[in-house]
Amino acid sequence: EVQLVESGGVVVQPGGSLRLSCAASGFTFDDYTMHWVRQVPGRGLEWVSLISWEGTGTSYADSVKGRFTISRDNRDNSLYLQMNSLRHDDTAFYYCAKGHVDAGMVLDQWGQGTLVTVSS
Amino acid sequence: DIVLTQSPGTLSLSPGERATLSCRASQSVAVFLAWYQQKPGQAPRLLIYSASSRASGIPDRFSGSGSGTDFTLTINRLEPEDSAVYYCQEYGRAPKLTFGGGTKVEIK
């Protein structure tokens, strides 16, 4: 059974930094593109970032480019999101998601999310 | 950037009825479109990808159609458990992707 478990969400001050983690199990982690998606409570979904299976290809939403960095450790089956220069509008649930085997840009498994609150 | 517009905002139907949800893209995404279901307090679940292919384990009551800029998610024989928000997502301009604003389906 595929499991994705996010952690690291806390309350952080504007301008602060945070690193989110996602522990993956139940599939061959280094075969798949992985993503981060966020959702303001009660609002819609916003794609944040992706990383290729080997970790050399990354892409970011314009809203986080230059502030967030996605990475992965295929030895530990872990995905990360380093978040710097945090702003109030970064407050959201952050989900890690696995790319589909036939289409890496389709998100076929999701974690339960971790809440990041940016507040003074 | 591609904008996905979903309509209606809310759909209120009775069990057994058919739901028809629309997703319109601001420019062609060919068939690179997926649909997700999200119930309150849960993560999204993939329903449809490549516009019309059902994901693993999804009942055949759910079907997708369309190409280019106009797409439809149809839910036949609505059940109370289908109450959720449904999102479309395009992936026609990899390596970025976009979600629509969602349609809420309420079962009376």
mmCIF file of C-alpha atoms in Angstrom, chain A:
data_model
loop_
_atom_site.group_PDB
_atom_site.id
_atom_site.type_symbol
_atom_site.label_atom_id
_atom_site.label_comp_id
_atom_site.label_asym_id
_atom_site.label_seq_id
_atom_site.Cartn_x
_atom_site.Cartn_y
_atom_site.Cartn_z
ATOM 1 C CA GLU A 1 0.000 0.000 0.000
ATOM 2 C CA VAL A 2 1.317 3.418 -0.985
ATOM 3 C CA GLN A 3 1.818 5.755 1.954
ATOM 4 C CA LEU A 4 2.924 9.371 1.921
ATOM 5 C CA VAL A 5 3.334 11.031 5.301
ATOM 6 C CA GLU A 6 4.114 14.716 5.517
ATOM 7 C CA SER A 7 5.654 16.397 8.542
ATOM 8 C CA GLY A 8 7.215 19.673 9.572
ATOM 9 C CA GLY A 9 4.251 22.014 9.474
ATOM 10 C CA VAL A 10 4.294 24.557 12.291
ATOM 11 C CA VAL A 11 3.557 28.203 13.044
ATOM 12 C CA VAL A 12 6.371 30.403 11.714
ATOM 13 C CA GLN A 13 6.864 34.160 11.580
ATOM 14 C CA PRO A 14 6.836 36.099 8.317
ATOM 15 C CA GLY A 15 10.300 36.049 6.785
ATOM 16 C CA GLY A 16 11.118 32.782 8.488
ATOM 17 C CA SER A 17 12.154 29.417 7.086
ATOM 18 C CA LEU A 18 10.806 25.900 7.347
ATOM 19 C CA ARG A 19 11.562 22.493 5.876
ATOM 20 C CA LEU A 20 8.760 20.067 5.150
ATOM 21 C CA SER A 21 9.377 16.341 4.802
ATOM 22 C CA CYS A 22 7.416 13.549 3.160
ATOM 23 C CA ALA A 23 8.160 9.914 3.990
ATOM 24 C CA ALA A 24 7.194 7.540 1.199
ATOM 25 C CA SER A 25 6.583 3.795 1.363
ATOM 26 C CA GLY A 26 4.804 1.045 -0.529
ATOM 27 C CA PHE A 27 6.308 1.811 -3.949
ATOM 28 C CA THR A 28 9.679 2.152 -5.663
ATOM 29 C CA PHE A 29 10.252 5.783 -4.733
ATOM 30 C CA ASP A 30 13.108 6.501 -7.143
ATOM 31 C CA ASP A 31 10.972 5.501 -10.151
ATOM 32 C CA TYR A 32 8.560 8.423 -9.807
ATOM 33 C CA THR A 33 8.260 12.165 -10.194
ATOM 34 C CA MET A 34 7.105 13.733 -6.936
ATOM 35 C CA HIS A 35 5.153 16.935 -6.270
ATOM 36 C CA TRP A 36 4.152 19.389 -3.570
ATOM 37 C CA VAL A 37 0.654 20.922 -3.737
ATOM 38 C CA ARG A 38 -0.832 23.368 -1.260
ATOM 39 C CA GLN A 39 -4.333 24.366 -0.210
ATOM 40 C CA VAL A 40 -5.444 27.305 1.865
ATOM 41 C CA PRO A 41 -8.091 25.930 4.269
ATOM 42 C CA GLY A 42 -11.474 26.156 2.572
ATOM 43 C CA ARG A 43 -9.965 27.137 -0.783
ATOM 44 C CA GLY A 44 -8.744 25.408 -3.948
ATOM 45 C CA LEU A 45 -5.595 23.502 -4.845
ATOM 46 C CA GLU A 46 -2.366 25.182 -5.948
ATOM 47 C CA TRP A 47 0.533 23.221 -7.419
ATOM 48 C CA VAL A 48 3.828 24.262 -5.830
ATOM 49 C CA SER A 49 6.709 22.216 -7.210
ATOM 50 C CA LEU A 50 7.876 18.972 -8.755
ATOM 51 C CA ILE A 51 11.102 16.965 -8.856
ATOM 52 C CA SER A 52 12.079 14.296 -11.344
ATOM 53 C CA TRP A 53 12.772 10.715 -10.313
ATOM 54 C CA GLU A 54 16.518 11.212 -10.169
ATOM 55 C CA GLY A 55 16.336 14.634 -8.591
ATOM 56 C CA THR A 56 18.017 16.656 -11.303
ATOM 57 C CA GLY A 57 14.875 18.161 -12.832
ATOM 58 C CA THR A 58 12.767 20.610 -10.825
ATOM 59 C CA SER A 59 9.993 23.095 -11.531
ATOM 60 C CA TYR A 60 8.215 25.678 -9.409
ATOM 61 C CA ALA A 61 5.071 27.775 -9.413
ATOM 62 C CA ASP A 62 5.816 31.448 -10.013
ATOM 63 C CA SER A 63 4.451 32.246 -6.546
ATOM 64 C CA VAL A 64 7.263 30.315 -4.811
ATOM 65 C CA LYS A 65 10.117 30.430 -7.319
ATOM 66 C CA GLY A 66 13.302 31.723 -5.724
ATOM 67 C CA ARG A 67 11.988 31.130 -2.190
ATOM 68 C CA PHE A 68 11.216 27.382 -2.086
ATOM 69 C CA THR A 69 13.521 24.486 -2.972
ATOM 70 C CA ILE A 70 12.366 20.932 -3.594
ATOM 71 C CA SER A 71 14.716 18.001 -3.061
ATOM 72 C CA ARG A 72 14.638 14.262 -2.516
ATOM 73 C CA ASP A 73 16.726 11.518 -0.965
ATOM 74 C CA ASN A 74 16.137 8.281 -2.837
ATOM 75 C CA ARG A 75 18.196 6.316 -0.288
ATOM 76 C CA ASP A 76 15.708 7.276 2.449
ATOM 77 C CA ASN A 77 12.555 7.440 0.275
ATOM 78 C CA SER A 78 12.035 11.031 1.348
ATOM 79 C CA LEU A 79 10.856 14.225 -0.319
ATOM 80 C CA TYR A 80 11.575 17.688 1.045
ATOM 81 C CA LEU A 81 10.457 21.282 0.588
ATOM 82 C CA GLN A 82 12.731 24.003 1.922
ATOM 83 C CA MET A 83 10.657 27.153 2.378
ATOM 84 C CA ASN A 84 12.426 30.502 2.871
ATOM 85 C CA SER A 85 11.227 34.101 3.119
ATOM 86 C CA LEU A 86 7.807 32.883 4.172
ATOM 87 C CA ARG A 87 4.827 35.199 3.703
ATOM 88 C CA HIS A 88 1.323 35.291 5.155
ATOM 89 C CA ASP A 89 -0.064 33.957 1.866
ATOM 90 C CA ASP A 90 2.064 30.814 2.168
ATOM 91 C CA THR A 91 -0.265 29.681 4.957
ATOM 92 C CA ALA A 92 -1.830 26.434 3.749
ATOM 93 C CA PHE A 93 -1.966 22.688 4.008
ATOM 94 C CA TYR A 94 0.956 21.247 2.075
ATOM 95 C CA TYR A 95 0.476 17.866 0.401
ATOM 96 C CA CYS A 96 3.113 15.674 -1.150
ATOM 97 C CA ALA A 97 1.900 13.647 -4.102
ATOM 98 C CA LYS A 98 3.249 10.921 -6.353
ATOM 99 C CA GLY A 99 3.286 11.161 -10.136
ATOM 100 C CA HIS A 100 1.372 8.566 -12.137
ATOM 101 C CA VAL A 101 3.421 5.821 -13.780
ATOM 102 C CA ASP A 102 2.134 6.757 -17.263
ATOM 103 C CA ALA A 103 1.991 10.531 -16.747
ATOM 104 C CA GLY A 104 4.254 12.058 -14.150
ATOM 105 C CA MET A 105 2.223 15.277 -14.099
ATOM 106 C CA VAL A 106 -0.882 13.396 -12.904
ATOM 107 C CA LEU A 107 -0.986 12.994 -9.133
ATOM 108 C CA ASP A 108 -2.202 9.514 -8.329
ATOM 109 C CA GLN A 109 -1.421 9.240 -4.609
ATOM 110 C CA TRP A 110 -1.509 11.984 -1.972
ATOM 111 C CA GLY A 111 -0.483 12.327 1.630
ATOM 112 C CA GLN A 112 -2.814 13.733 4.261
ATOM 113 C CA GLY A 113 -1.032 17.071 4.374
ATOM 114 C CA THR A 114 0.773 19.189 6.952
ATOM 115 C CA LEU A 115 -0.370 22.671 7.976
ATOM 116 C CA VAL A 116 1.988 25.615 7.662
ATOM 117 C CA THR A 117 0.848 28.809 9.350
ATOM 118 C CA VAL A 118 2.756 32.016 8.738
ATOM 119 C CA SER A 119 1.847 34.460 11.456
ATOM 120 C CA SER A 120 3.469 36.949 13.790
#
